[in-house]
Amino acid sequence: MADAFVADLASGLVRKLISLATEEVIQAWNLSEDLLTLRERLKLKAVAHVADVFMDQLAYEVTRQKAANKIKTIHKSFDKIFKWAADLGLQPIAQLSATVQVRGIRHTAPFEDETQVVGRDEDVSNLVHVLSEIHDEDLLVVAVAGMGGQGKTTLARMVYNKDVVINIFPKRIWVTVSDDFDFMKILNQMVGSLTLTTSVLDNTEAVIKNLQKHLKGVKVLLVLDDVWNEKADKWDSLMNSLLGVGCAKGSSILVTTRNQEVIDAMQCSVCYRVEKLSEEYSWALFKQRAFTHGGVLETREFVDLGRRMVERCGGLPLAIKTLGGLLYSKKSEEEWLLILNSEVWK
């Protein structure tokens, strides 16, 4: 039974978390040769979560330029990891080799079920205050920064849909950017949001004139979700185009990103860093997922086991929600203990 539970844990956590760290490393360095080797080794479900932990460490060290030897460290560590996996009786699978690749665009919707969100009320209030303040800039650029899985997009959605924000900004536009920072593509997506039709104009002036019909003299909030571009010239092309649209004073751009380099390239006026959830909020989020109607009973034994596992999630909402969703269907203490004691946590 051990490999079934460990595989269950890995398949839930890994699919949602592993891409969050790998994509940052892939873009930050020329790691094609190392990653080809590393990808071949990422073929165990129990190993995949461990890979995510290492990759997440790497992702943060990229921004601090301290990670020159991390790839070699990963390869050495995998020798131990494969031994743990063998002890658990896990076998290689082919599917994960396709997971550790440069991702495509991660489409995100501008709506959030706020009943499923905990611990972000203060963050929402702070950001709403920033956006509602009077400023002299033609376009205020505000960055929402934090590591993968920390809830940046969730926070941006909640701010985007607040009544006060809707009242301040007669026009609101949400664009998912991801890896492909093409200013013409972003402008066309803005047109599509406003007209509810697909726009594929390839002439900058034509796109700007189209946007002017809807936005000139209007106070606008533009959300650019999941931005990775670190090149200032690309940002300048977009910014100059947006200034050419002639939105009203007080218009703002809200950007979500993980990278300090992105914030620097965009010369953001305000950088709001999303913190991890507190112990109290982490537990509340877990309870909401694991002990909800139809889930496991909230007994003292399950609470004790749950708290020990939630602590290991380090306050990351995505990890906590995924863990809670997994344990929702596990109705025995033995199942919870197998997951708690699994080598996958290492």
PDB file of C-alpha atoms in Angstrom, residues 13 55 61 66 73 82 85 92 113 123 127 132 143 166 171-172 209 217 227-228 232 252 283 301 314 320 328 346:
ATOM      1  CA  LEU A  13       1.368  17.822  -5.335  1.00  0.00           C
ATOM      2  CA  MET A  55      14.060  23.488  -7.964  1.00  0.00           C
ATOM      3  CA  GLU A  61      18.883  31.608  -5.635  1.00  0.00           C
ATOM      4  CA  LYS A  66      24.184  32.331  -5.679  1.00  0.00           C
ATOM      5  CA  THR A  73      24.089  19.192  -6.000  1.00  0.00           C
ATOM      6  CA  PHE A  82      16.524   6.827  -6.109  1.00  0.00           C
ATOM      7  CA  ALA A  85      12.261   5.251  -4.154  1.00  0.00           C
ATOM      8  CA  PRO A  92       9.883   4.582 -13.296  1.00  0.00           C
ATOM      9  CA  ASP A 113     -14.221  32.069  -5.244  1.00  0.00           C
ATOM     10  CA  ASP A 123      -3.321  42.175   1.610  1.00  0.00           C
ATOM     11  CA  LEU A 127      -3.404  46.872  -2.512  1.00  0.00           C
ATOM     12  CA  SER A 132      -7.014  54.218  -5.009  1.00  0.00           C
ATOM     13  CA  ALA A 143       4.062  44.682  -8.720  1.00  0.00           C
ATOM     14  CA  ILE A 166     -14.672  48.626 -10.111  1.00  0.00           C
ATOM     15  CA  LYS A 171     -12.413  49.908 -17.587  1.00  0.00           C
ATOM     16  CA  ARG A 172     -10.613  46.847 -16.253  1.00  0.00           C
ATOM     17  CA  LYS A 209      -6.128  53.544 -32.463  1.00  0.00           C
ATOM     18  CA  GLY A 217      -9.538  59.679 -21.383  1.00  0.00           C
ATOM     19  CA  VAL A 227       5.094  38.129 -16.071  1.00  0.00           C
ATOM     20  CA  TRP A 228       8.583  36.718 -16.713  1.00  0.00           C
ATOM     21  CA  ALA A 232      13.602  46.532 -20.345  1.00  0.00           C
ATOM     22  CA  SER A 252      -2.709  51.698 -13.171  1.00  0.00           C
ATOM     23  CA  TRP A 283      -4.534  25.370   9.374  1.00  0.00           C
ATOM     24  CA  GLU A 301      -6.011  12.053  15.991  1.00  0.00           C
ATOM     25  CA  GLY A 314       5.703  26.144   4.925  1.00  0.00           C
ATOM     26  CA  ILE A 320      -1.769  23.299   1.632  1.00  0.00           C
ATOM     27  CA  TYR A 328     -10.070  14.579   2.040  1.00  0.00           C
ATOM     28  CA  LYS A 346      12.489  14.779   2.411  1.00  0.00           C
TER      29      LYS A 346
END
